[in-house]
Every structure is written in C-alpha cells, then in structure tokens.
Coordinates of C-alpha atoms in Angstrom, one line a residue:
X595 CA 24.7 -17.7 7.8
X596 CA 25.6 -15.8 10.8
X597 CA 23.6 -13.0 12.6
X598 CA 26.2 -10.5 13.7
X599 CA 24.6 -7.6 14.7
X600 CA 20.5 -6.4 14.3
X601 CA 19.6 -7.1 10.5
X602 CA 23.0 -7.6 9.7
X603 CA 23.9 -11.3 8.3
X604 CA 27.5 -12.9 7.1
X605 CA 27.1 -15.7 4.4
X606 CA 30.4 -17.3 4.1
X607 CA 30.4 -19.3 1.0
X608 CA 32.1 -19.2 -2.5
X609 CA 35.0 -17.2 -3.5
X610 CA 34.0 -14.5 -1.1
X611 CA 31.9 -13.8 1.9
X612 CA 28.7 -11.7 1.7
X613 CA 27.2 -9.1 4.3
X614 CA 23.4 -9.5 3.8
X615 CA 21.4 -6.2 5.2
X616 CA 17.8 -7.2 6.0
X617 CA 16.2 -4.2 4.6
X618 CA 13.4 -3.2 2.4
X619 CA 16.2 -3.5 -0.5
X620 CA 18.0 -6.4 0.8
X621 CA 21.5 -4.7 0.4
X622 CA 24.5 -7.0 -0.1
X623 CA 28.3 -6.1 0.6
X624 CA 31.2 -8.5 -0.5
X625 CA 34.1 -9.3 1.7
X626 CA 37.4 -8.1 0.3
X627 CA 39.6 -11.0 2.2
X628 CA 38.2 -13.8 -0.3
X629 CA 37.1 -17.2 0.9
X630 CA 36.3 -17.9 4.5
X631 CA 37.5 -21.1 6.5
X632 CA 35.4 -20.5 9.7
X633 CA 33.9 -17.7 11.5
X634 CA 31.6 -17.1 14.7
X635 CA 30.2 -14.3 17.1
X636 CA 32.9 -12.5 19.2
X637 CA 30.9 -10.8 22.0
X638 CA 33.0 -9.5 25.1
X639 CA 34.2 -6.0 26.5
X640 CA 36.8 -5.3 24.3
X641 CA 34.5 -6.3 21.2
X642 CA 30.9 -5.6 21.4
X643 CA 28.8 -8.0 19.0
X644 CA 32.1 -8.6 17.2
X645 CA 33.0 -11.2 14.7
X646 CA 36.3 -13.6 14.5
X647 CA 36.9 -15.3 11.2
X648 CA 39.8 -17.4 9.3
X649 CA 40.6 -16.5 5.6
X650 CA 41.7 -19.0 3.1
X651 CA 45.5 -17.3 3.7
X652 CA 45.5 -18.1 7.3
X653 CA 44.7 -14.8 8.6
X654 CA 42.6 -14.3 11.3
X655 CA 40.7 -11.4 12.1
X656 CA 38.8 -9.7 14.7
X657 CA 36.3 -6.9 13.6
X658 CA 33.0 -5.3 14.3
X659 CA 30.2 -3.1 12.4
X660 CA 30.2 0.3 13.7
X661 CA 26.6 1.0 15.0
X662 CA 27.1 4.8 13.7
X663 CA 27.1 3.6 9.8
X664 CA 24.1 3.0 7.6
X665 CA 24.9 -0.2 5.7
X666 CA 21.5 0.3 3.2
X667 CA 23.6 1.8 0.2
X668 CA 26.6 0.8 -2.1
X669 CA 29.1 2.0 0.6
X670 CA 28.5 2.1 4.3
X671 CA 27.5 5.7 5.1
X672 CA 27.5 7.9 8.0
X673 CA 26.3 11.6 8.7
X674 CA 28.5 14.1 10.2
X675 CA 26.4 17.4 11.2
X676 CA 28.8 20.3 10.6
X677 CA 26.1 23.1 10.8
X678 CA 27.9 24.7 7.9
X679 CA 28.3 24.3 4.4
X680 CA 31.7 22.0 3.7
X681 CA 33.5 22.8 0.6
X682 CA 36.7 20.7 0.4
X683 CA 38.1 17.9 2.9
X684 CA 41.7 16.2 3.2
X685 CA 43.2 13.6 4.9
X686 CA 46.2 13.5 7.6
X687 CA 46.8 9.6 7.7
X688 CA 49.8 9.9 10.5
X689 CA 47.1 11.3 13.0
X690 CA 44.0 10.1 11.3
X691 CA 42.9 13.6 11.1
X692 CA 40.6 15.4 8.4
X693 CA 41.1 19.0 7.8
X694 CA 37.8 20.7 6.3
X695 CA 36.8 24.1 4.8
X696 CA 33.4 25.3 5.9
X697 CA 31.8 28.3 5.5
X698 CA 28.7 29.5 8.0
X699 CA 26.4 32.6 7.0
X700 CA 26.4 35.2 9.5
X701 CA 24.0 38.4 9.5
X702 CA 26.2 41.6 10.3
X703 CA 24.7 45.2 10.3
X704 CA 25.3 46.8 6.9
X705 CA 27.6 49.8 8.2
X706 CA 29.9 46.8 9.7
X707 CA 30.1 45.1 6.6
X708 CA 31.1 48.3 4.7
X709 CA 33.3 49.6 7.2
X710 CA 35.9 46.8 6.7
X711 CA 35.6 46.6 2.5
X712 CA 39.1 47.5 1.4
X713 CA 38.3 50.3 -0.9
X714 CA 37.5 53.1 1.7
X715 CA 37.0 55.7 -1.1
X716 CA 34.1 53.7 -2.5
X717 CA 32.9 53.6 1.2
X718 CA 32.7 57.3 1.7
X719 CA 31.0 57.7 -1.9
X720 CA 28.5 55.3 -0.4
X721 CA 28.1 57.2 2.9
X722 CA 27.2 60.3 1.0
X723 CA 25.3 59.4 -2.1
X724 CA 23.7 56.0 -1.7
X725 CA 23.0 55.1 1.6
X726 CA 20.7 56.8 4.0
X727 CA 20.9 56.1 8.1
X728 CA 18.0 53.9 7.7
X729 CA 19.6 51.4 5.0
X730 CA 22.8 51.4 7.4
X731 CA 20.7 50.0 10.1
X732 CA 19.7 47.1 7.6
X733 CA 21.6 43.5 7.9
X734 CA 23.7 41.8 5.1
X735 CA 24.4 38.1 5.4
X736 CA 28.0 36.9 4.8
X737 CA 29.7 33.8 4.3
X738 CA 32.5 33.3 7.0
X739 CA 35.0 30.6 6.2
X740 CA 37.0 28.7 8.5
X741 CA 38.8 25.5 8.8
X742 CA 38.0 22.8 11.1
X743 CA 40.4 19.6 11.9
X744 CA 38.2 16.9 12.7
X745 CA 38.9 13.5 14.3
X746 CA 37.2 10.7 14.7
X747 CA 36.4 9.1 18.4
X748 CA 36.8 5.2 17.4
X749 CA 35.1 4.1 20.8
X750 CA 32.0 5.9 20.3
X751 CA 31.8 6.5 16.6
X752 CA 31.3 10.2 17.1
X753 CA 33.1 13.3 15.3
X754 CA 35.1 15.8 17.5
X755 CA 36.5 19.1 16.2
X756 CA 39.8 19.3 17.7
X757 CA 41.1 22.8 16.2
X758 CA 39.3 25.6 14.3
X759 CA 41.4 28.1 12.0
X760 CA 38.8 31.2 11.4
X761 CA 39.5 33.2 8.0
X762 CA 39.6 36.8 7.7
X763 CA 36.8 39.4 7.0
X764 CA 36.0 38.6 3.5
X765 CA 38.6 36.0 3.1
X766 CA 37.3 32.5 1.6
X767 CA 39.4 29.3 2.0
X768 CA 39.6 27.6 -1.5
X769 CA 41.7 25.0 -1.0
X770 CA 43.5 22.5 1.9
X771 CA 45.7 20.0 1.5
X772 CA 48.4 17.8 3.5
X773 CA 51.8 18.1 1.7
X774 CA 55.3 16.7 2.5
X775 CA 57.8 19.5 2.1
X776 CA 61.8 19.0 2.4
X777 CA 63.2 21.4 4.7
X778 CA 66.5 22.6 3.3
X779 CA 67.8 23.7 6.6
X780 CA 67.1 20.8 8.4
X781 CA 67.5 18.3 5.5
X782 CA 64.3 16.4 6.9
X783 CA 60.7 16.1 5.3
X784 CA 58.0 18.0 7.2
X785 CA 54.2 17.3 6.8
X786 CA 52.2 20.2 7.1
X787 CA 48.9 21.7 6.2
X788 CA 48.4 24.2 3.2
X789 CA 45.7 26.5 3.0
X790 CA 45.2 28.7 -0.2
X791 CA 42.6 31.4 0.0
X792 CA 41.2 34.1 -1.7
X793 CA 39.7 38.0 -0.7
X794 CA 36.3 38.5 -2.2
X795 CA 35.5 42.4 -2.3
X796 CA 34.0 42.7 -5.4
X797 CA 35.1 43.3 -9.1
X798 CA 36.5 46.7 -8.5
X799 CA 39.2 45.6 -6.2
X800 CA 42.0 43.8 -7.3
X801 CA 42.1 40.0 -6.6
X802 CA 44.5 38.8 -3.5
X803 CA 44.8 35.6 -1.2
X804 CA 47.1 33.9 1.0
X805 CA 49.3 30.9 1.3
X806 CA 49.2 29.7 4.8
X807 CA 51.1 26.8 6.3
X808 CA 50.5 24.9 9.5
X809 CA 52.4 22.1 11.5
X810 CA 50.8 19.6 13.6
X811 CA 51.6 19.0 17.2
X812 CA 52.1 15.2 17.6
X813 CA 51.4 15.6 21.6
X814 CA 47.9 14.5 22.1
X815 CA 47.8 16.4 25.5
X816 CA 48.3 19.5 23.8
X817 CA 45.8 22.0 23.4
X818 CA 47.0 23.8 20.1
X819 CA 46.8 20.8 17.6
X820 CA 48.2 23.3 15.0
X821 CA 50.3 25.8 14.7
X822 CA 50.9 28.6 12.0
X823 CA 54.6 28.4 10.7
X824 CA 53.9 30.4 7.5
X825 CA 51.7 32.9 5.9
X826 CA 52.0 35.2 3.0
X827 CA 50.0 37.2 0.7
X828 CA 49.6 37.0 -3.0
X829 CA 48.6 39.0 -5.7
X830 CA 46.1 36.5 -7.3
X831 CA 43.7 34.0 -5.5
X832 CA 45.4 30.8 -4.3
X833 CA 42.7 28.3 -6.3
X834 CA 45.4 24.7 -5.5
X835 CA 48.3 23.9 -4.0
X836 CA 50.1 20.3 -3.9
X837 CA 53.6 19.1 -3.2
X838 CA 55.9 17.8 -5.9
X839 CA 59.1 16.1 -4.9
X840 CA 59.7 18.1 -1.4
X841 CA 58.9 21.5 -2.9
X842 CA 55.2 23.3 -2.9
X843 CA 53.5 23.9 -6.1
X844 CA 51.0 27.1 -5.7
X845 CA 48.4 28.3 -8.1
X846 CA 47.4 31.9 -7.8
X847 CA 45.4 33.3 -10.7
X848 CA 47.0 32.4 -13.8
X849 CA 50.6 31.9 -12.3
X850 CA 52.0 28.6 -11.1
X851 CA 54.9 28.8 -8.6
X852 CA 57.2 25.8 -7.3
X853 CA 58.6 26.7 -4.2
X854 CA 61.3 25.3 -1.6
X855 CA 60.9 25.5 1.9
X856 CA 63.3 26.3 4.3
X857 CA 61.6 25.8 7.7
X858 CA 60.6 29.6 8.0
X859 CA 60.1 30.7 4.2
X860 CA 59.0 29.7 0.7
X861 CA 61.5 30.5 -1.9
X862 CA 60.5 30.5 -5.4
X863 CA 62.8 27.8 -7.7
X864 CA 60.4 27.8 -11.2
X865 CA 57.3 29.1 -12.4
X866 CA 54.8 28.4 -15.5
X867 CA 52.4 31.1 -16.9
X868 CA 48.9 29.4 -17.4
X869 CA 46.5 31.2 -20.0
X870 CA 43.6 32.6 -17.5
X871 CA 42.9 30.9 -14.0
X872 CA 44.1 27.8 -13.0
X873 CA 41.2 25.4 -11.1
X874 CA 43.1 22.4 -9.8
X875 CA 46.6 20.8 -9.6
X876 CA 47.5 17.0 -9.7
X877 CA 50.9 15.3 -9.2
X878 CA 52.2 11.9 -9.8
X879 CA 55.9 11.5 -9.6
X880 CA 57.5 14.5 -11.4
X881 CA 54.5 15.1 -13.6
X882 CA 51.9 17.9 -13.1
X883 CA 48.4 18.0 -14.3
X884 CA 46.5 21.2 -14.0
X885 CA 43.4 22.5 -15.6
X886 CA 42.2 26.0 -16.7
X887 CA 39.1 27.5 -15.9
X888 CA 38.4 27.9 -20.1
X889 CA 41.5 26.5 -22.0
X890 CA 41.3 22.8 -21.0
X891 CA 44.3 20.7 -19.5
X892 CA 47.8 20.9 -19.4
X893 CA 50.6 18.5 -19.0
X894 CA 53.7 19.2 -17.4
X895 CA 57.2 17.6 -16.1
X896 CA 59.5 18.9 -13.2
X897 CA 63.1 18.6 -14.1
X898 CA 64.8 19.4 -10.8
X899 CA 68.2 19.4 -12.8
X900 CA 67.8 23.1 -14.0
X901 CA 64.6 23.8 -11.9
X902 CA 62.4 23.7 -15.2
X903 CA 58.5 22.9 -15.1
X904 CA 58.0 22.0 -18.8
X905 CA 55.1 22.0 -20.9
X906 CA 54.8 18.3 -22.3
X907 CA 51.5 18.5 -24.2
X908 CA 48.0 20.2 -23.7
X909 CA 44.7 19.8 -25.0
X910 CA 43.9 22.4 -28.2
X911 CA 40.4 22.5 -27.6
X912 CA 38.3 25.0 -25.5
X913 CA 37.0 23.3 -22.3
X914 CA 35.8 24.9 -18.9
X915 CA 37.4 22.7 -16.6
X916 CA 35.9 21.7 -13.1
X917 CA 38.1 19.3 -12.0
X918 CA 41.3 17.1 -12.9
X919 CA 43.0 14.0 -11.7
X920 CA 45.4 11.1 -12.7
X921 CA 44.1 8.2 -13.8
X922 CA 46.4 5.1 -13.6
X923 CA 46.1 1.7 -15.0
X924 CA 49.3 -0.1 -14.5
X925 CA 52.0 1.5 -16.5
X926 CA 49.8 3.5 -18.6
X927 CA 48.9 7.3 -17.5
X928 CA 45.3 8.7 -18.6
X929 CA 44.5 12.4 -17.5
X930 CA 40.6 12.7 -16.6
X931 CA 38.7 16.2 -16.7
X932 CA 35.3 17.0 -16.4
X933 CA 33.9 20.4 -17.4
X934 CA 30.8 23.0 -17.1
X935 CA 28.9 20.8 -19.9
X936 CA 28.9 17.9 -17.4
X937 CA 30.9 15.7 -19.3
X938 CA 34.0 13.6 -18.3
X939 CA 36.8 13.4 -20.7
X940 CA 40.0 11.4 -20.4
X941 CA 43.4 12.2 -22.3
X942 CA 46.7 10.3 -22.8
X943 CA 50.2 11.3 -23.9
X944 CA 51.3 9.8 -26.9
X945 CA 54.2 11.6 -28.4
X946 CA 55.3 9.0 -31.0
X947 CA 51.9 8.9 -32.4
X948 CA 51.2 11.2 -35.5
X949 CA 48.0 12.5 -34.4
X950 CA 49.7 14.1 -31.3
X951 CA 51.6 16.7 -33.6
X952 CA 54.9 15.3 -32.1
X953 CA 53.6 15.3 -28.5
X954 CA 52.0 18.5 -28.3
X955 CA 48.6 17.5 -28.2
X956 CA 46.9 15.4 -25.8
X957 CA 44.9 12.8 -27.5
X958 CA 41.3 11.8 -26.4
X959 CA 41.1 8.0 -25.1
X960 CA 37.1 8.2 -24.0
X961 CA 34.6 10.5 -23.1
X962 CA 31.4 10.4 -21.6
X963 CA 28.2 12.5 -20.5
X964 CA 28.0 12.3 -16.7
X965 CA 24.7 14.3 -16.7
X966 CA 26.1 16.4 -13.2
X967 CA 28.9 18.8 -12.4
X968 CA 31.8 16.8 -11.2
X969 CA 33.9 18.9 -8.8
X970 CA 36.2 16.5 -7.2
X971 CA 38.0 13.3 -8.2
X972 CA 39.9 11.4 -5.8
X973 CA 42.4 8.4 -6.7
X974 CA 41.9 5.0 -4.5
X975 CA 43.6 2.0 -5.3
X976 CA 41.7 -1.1 -6.5
X977 CA 41.2 -4.1 -4.3
X978 CA 42.5 -7.4 -6.1
X979 CA 39.7 -9.5 -7.7
X980 CA 40.3 -13.1 -8.7
X981 CA 38.4 -12.4 -12.0
X982 CA 40.8 -9.3 -12.8
X983 CA 44.1 -10.9 -12.7
X984 CA 46.1 -9.7 -15.1
X985 CA 49.5 -8.1 -15.8
X986 CA 48.5 -4.8 -14.4
X987 CA 48.7 -4.9 -10.7
X988 CA 49.1 -1.3 -9.9
X989 CA 45.3 -0.2 -10.8
X990 CA 43.7 3.0 -9.4
X991 CA 40.1 4.0 -9.8
X992 CA 38.6 7.6 -9.4
X993 CA 35.9 8.4 -7.1
X994 CA 34.0 11.6 -7.8
X995 CA 31.8 14.0 -6.1
X996 CA 28.7 16.1 -8.2
X997 CA 26.9 19.2 -7.3
X998 CA 23.9 17.1 -7.2
X999 CA 25.4 15.2 -4.1
X1000 CA 26.1 12.3 -5.9
X1001 CA 29.0 10.1 -5.4
X1002 CA 30.1 8.1 -8.6
X1003 CA 33.4 6.0 -9.5
X1004 CA 35.4 5.2 -12.9
X1005 CA 37.5 2.4 -12.9
X1006 CA 39.8 0.5 -15.7
X1007 CA 39.1 -2.9 -16.8
X1008 CA 40.8 -5.3 -18.8
X1009 CA 40.5 -5.6 -22.8
X1010 CA 38.5 -8.9 -22.8
X1011 CA 35.9 -7.8 -20.2
X1012 CA 35.3 -4.7 -21.7
X1013 CA 34.3 -5.9 -24.8
X1014 CA 32.1 -8.5 -23.5
X1015 CA 30.2 -6.0 -20.9
X1016 CA 30.3 -3.5 -24.0
X1017 CA 28.4 -5.8 -26.2
X1018 CA 25.6 -6.4 -23.3
X1019 CA 25.7 -2.8 -23.0
X1020 CA 24.5 -2.2 -26.5
X1021 CA 22.0 -5.2 -26.1
X1022 CA 20.3 -3.5 -23.1
X1023 CA 19.8 -0.6 -24.9
X1024 CA 17.0 -1.9 -26.7
X1025 CA 15.9 -4.7 -24.1
X1026 CA 15.5 -2.4 -20.9
X1027 CA 12.9 0.4 -20.5
X1028 CA 14.4 3.7 -20.6
X1029 CA 14.7 6.1 -17.7
X1030 CA 13.2 9.4 -17.9
X1031 CA 12.6 8.7 -21.9
X1032 CA 16.3 8.8 -22.2
X1033 CA 18.4 7.1 -24.5
X1034 CA 21.3 5.6 -22.7
X1035 CA 23.4 5.4 -25.8
X1036 CA 22.4 9.2 -26.8
X1037 CA 22.1 10.6 -23.5
X1038 CA 25.8 9.5 -22.6
X1039 CA 27.4 11.0 -25.6
X1040 CA 29.6 14.3 -25.3
X1041 CA 27.6 17.2 -25.2
X1042 CA 29.8 20.3 -26.7
X1043 CA 26.6 23.0 -26.0
X1044 CA 27.3 24.1 -29.8
X1045 CA 31.1 24.3 -29.7
X1046 CA 33.4 22.4 -32.4
X1047 CA 34.2 19.2 -31.0
X1048 CA 35.5 16.0 -32.7
X1049 CA 34.1 12.9 -31.3
X1050 CA 36.2 10.8 -29.3
X1051 CA 36.3 6.9 -29.1
X1052 CA 33.5 5.1 -27.2
X1053 CA 35.6 3.3 -24.4
X1054 CA 33.4 3.9 -21.4
X1055 CA 30.9 1.4 -20.3
X1056 CA 27.7 2.4 -18.1
X1057 CA 27.7 0.2 -15.5
X1058 CA 24.2 1.7 -14.2
X1059 CA 22.6 0.5 -17.3
X1060 CA 24.4 -2.8 -16.8
X1061 CA 23.0 -3.2 -13.7
X1062 CA 19.7 -3.9 -15.3
X1063 CA 20.8 -7.1 -16.3
X1064 CA 20.6 -8.8 -13.0
X1065 CA 16.9 -7.3 -13.2
X1066 CA 15.6 -9.1 -16.3
X1067 CA 13.9 -12.7 -15.9
X1068 CA 16.2 -15.4 -16.1
X1069 CA 15.1 -16.2 -19.8
X1070 CA 15.9 -12.9 -20.7
X1071 CA 19.3 -13.3 -19.2
X1072 CA 20.4 -16.4 -20.7
X1073 CA 19.0 -15.2 -24.2
X1074 CA 21.2 -11.9 -23.9
X1075 CA 24.1 -13.6 -23.0
X1076 CA 24.1 -16.2 -25.7
X1077 CA 23.4 -13.5 -28.2
X1078 CA 26.6 -11.9 -27.2
X1079 CA 28.4 -15.0 -27.4
X1080 CA 28.9 -15.6 -23.5
X1081 CA 27.4 -17.1 -20.6
X1082 CA 25.3 -15.7 -17.8
X1083 CA 27.4 -17.0 -15.3
X1084 CA 30.4 -15.3 -16.8
X1085 CA 28.7 -12.0 -17.0
X1086 CA 27.7 -12.1 -13.4
X1087 CA 31.2 -12.9 -12.2
X1088 CA 32.6 -9.8 -14.3
X1089 CA 29.8 -7.9 -12.1
X1090 CA 31.4 -9.4 -8.7
X1091 CA 34.8 -8.7 -9.7
X1092 CA 34.2 -5.1 -10.8
X1093 CA 32.1 -4.4 -7.4
X1094 CA 34.8 -6.3 -5.3
X1095 CA 37.8 -4.2 -6.9
X1096 CA 35.9 -1.0 -5.9
X1097 CA 35.0 -1.7 -2.4
X1098 CA 37.2 0.7 -1.1
X1099 CA 35.5 1.1 2.3

C-alpha cells in the first residue's frame, strides 16, 4: 500500500490495482490498467504529489490525482459554478472545449417585455384594455439563454469561459452539437458547432426557430474563439441537430431535413415527415433514430444514392419520448428510449422475424422502470475486463442523467453472466430488506399508466439490488451462491468485471 495524496492510497495486488479513499464510507476505485508490477511516489516540480508505475504489459505511466475532484463517489466528481441553469452540454475533442447551454433569470420591466413581443396588435390591445400605468411599472422575470464555451485549465484545474454566445430576446437554445460537415466547395471536412433554437412567445404566435453554425479558431491567441458562419430562421422549433455522413440533419417541429454544406449555405437534399414533434436525433453510420413526443421511436436509413431517408421500422405503440440513443453490443444494434412514465425500453430491428410484420415493427428486447425521468443518454465504449472476454469487443454502455439529479448506466453483458446474476437477483428479492417498502421486482416492472401495453421480456438486471449481496453476512453469501449453483468468488468476480468495464473516468 502506498499513500499518494492525503486520504488516498493505492493497493497494487491482484488482477488490477485499487485506489482506496480513506473516508467514512471507504470508497474504492479500480485501476483500468490490469496488474501493476511496480510503483512509487513521484513528487517534483513537474508532477506534484504524483505517482509512477509499471503495468504487466510493460507500460510506464506517470500520473497524479487532481485535487479539485471529490473521490468519495462511484466516479470522481467536480462541481463547476455556472450561476445559471445548464440545459445541454457537448464536447469538442480537438481543442478540449465544452459548449454548454445556460439560462439565467433576468428581471425586466413589464413594459419592456411587452414592447419586444412579436404580436404588436396584442400589445396595443393590452395597453388599452388590460394594463394600467401601475401595471406597466411592475417587473417580470424572464430566462435569457446563452451558449458558453468552457475550457479546463489543466495546471490549476479551474474552468474558464472562453466564449459566450447570447441568444435573442425570447429565444431559447434547445440543442448544441459538434458536427462534422463535408464542404462541397473545398471538398474538405469541417468541424462546426451547431445550435438549434426556438422563439417562445406564447401559444398565439406561430412557432419558429433558428439554425446557427459556428467555426472554431485554431489560434490560441485569438480573442474570438468562435465565429458565426451561418444563420437561418426555421418555421418550427429546432429541437435537434446531428451530422450524418458529412450532411447536417435538422429536426424542426415535425420535419426532419438533411442538408449539404457549401461553406456558406445549407442546401436541402432529403427530408422526412415525423408524426408530431421530434425530440431527439441519434446517428450510427447511415442509420437514424429519432423519438417523437407522443408517437414513440422511428428507425430510418440514409441512402446517398438517390438521396433518400427511408423508414425501416417503428414502434407502433403510443409513447411520450424523452430521450433516445443506440446501444451497441458487438454487431448487435439496439435502440434505447425513455418515456414520460419513467420507463426505459430497448428495441431491436429484426426484419426476418414473423413478429416484426415483415420488418415494419421494432421488437422489444427489454424494459425497465427507472423511477425517474431520463432526459439524456451518452454512449461510451466499455473498457476491456478479463472476466468479460468474449467475441463481442465493440461494446458500448449508455450513461444517462435524470431530472432528479441522478446519474445511471446501462451496459450489455454476456449471456452466461446474465443468467447467473439474474438467478442471484431473484434470490435477493426475498433475502434483503425492501427499501421504502418497494418490492424490487414489482417496482421495476414497466408502468403503462393505464395505456395498453404488452409486457416485454425480462432481460435487465438491477445492479442496485445486486449490490446488497456484498452487504450480507459471509454465511448468507455462501448459502445464496450455493442455491443458484455457483460460488461466492465467481459472483464477486462478475461484480468486479462489470465495475471495471464501466469505469469511464
């Protein structure tokens, strides 16, 4: 054991090293580099309170733990003061920048708010009939949106705002993405920041929004980090944008438009009409997944020959989508969606199966009641673990955030491990006390809220419930392991492999 920094120790034994945080809970973090052959403290001008170690594969690594992070959680955590409400964040890997949508409440006089409303006839009507001089002196709080570009200063660990892009009055920024577009003029790829907005002016005013494109300045000494290269108003709220094989995919209300980039203009080349309103867009290769606000998920494919967005399959059920994303497990492509009833569903496309109605219908692979609204998925590649070795090397997990302020993860595992842990889960339902009186099995069942729903397969295990296994007495652990035909060591090994495979940070 070696103390690297205050209250943090490194234990280098077994298949992977362990970081042990000396706090009230004794938090443990696993190293992702496998067995460690040798290690020691390194402290000098260039690496303050650092560590140097050699892995079993012959790699020499020099590292240090940033002091700005809190290591008492499952993942290291750092709080960043924004003095506003964050809505969406994306990452620009080339320059290590984080564009972020932030809204700040601003108090303005009521007469100023009324003067900038779009419907001037309505303003005059209110001035003459409904408002007095005293009313106009009152104040009104409005949310003003802006897009900030943040950068992490590595020496100090502080976050600096490199650029701020303010939105117009009554304009809400709905989405921000880093997109790669093929410039048809220069025949080169360009990395741009795309922003989709919507004007919120009441139900009597027709919805409209804007599509904004910004380029990044590569010079570090430049005062203007981002430069606006394109702006165009849309007839609907621009709720989602994404890049599809060098093209820009834009969701404005119920219409999805695919446009090519000429360097100064966007030219539409294909479109698809959604039922009501698109809330999310996801891309994998030439496949498109989008969620409708009331009509569940749709699975499309893009064919450049003929410039067509073709519907492959959809979910025929009624589902109020919150977020969607692709879940990749080797060569298997799954479609994840969260809804307004706090459920998580996973679909798959199988045109050769009879139940799919000749490929028109998406089939359910799993469903799970999370108990919170999931508003965003992030697809991250899983780290290789010795116990998870299989033919599927291209595995991704989905990190998700909830409106309750929580963070969770859903990850694929191999069939044998799933069957073993599913048997353990069934035993733990009766072996551990129920939190808040909630039966783990019934609480995690799909909640349809009175709507017609055909139950899907039970193919998701609850790791929160499985974690209680380690809290049982040694005698109970051995007894339960024997009942399901395995050993305690095998179960703990599966836990360690899953924990290591999802150690993204």
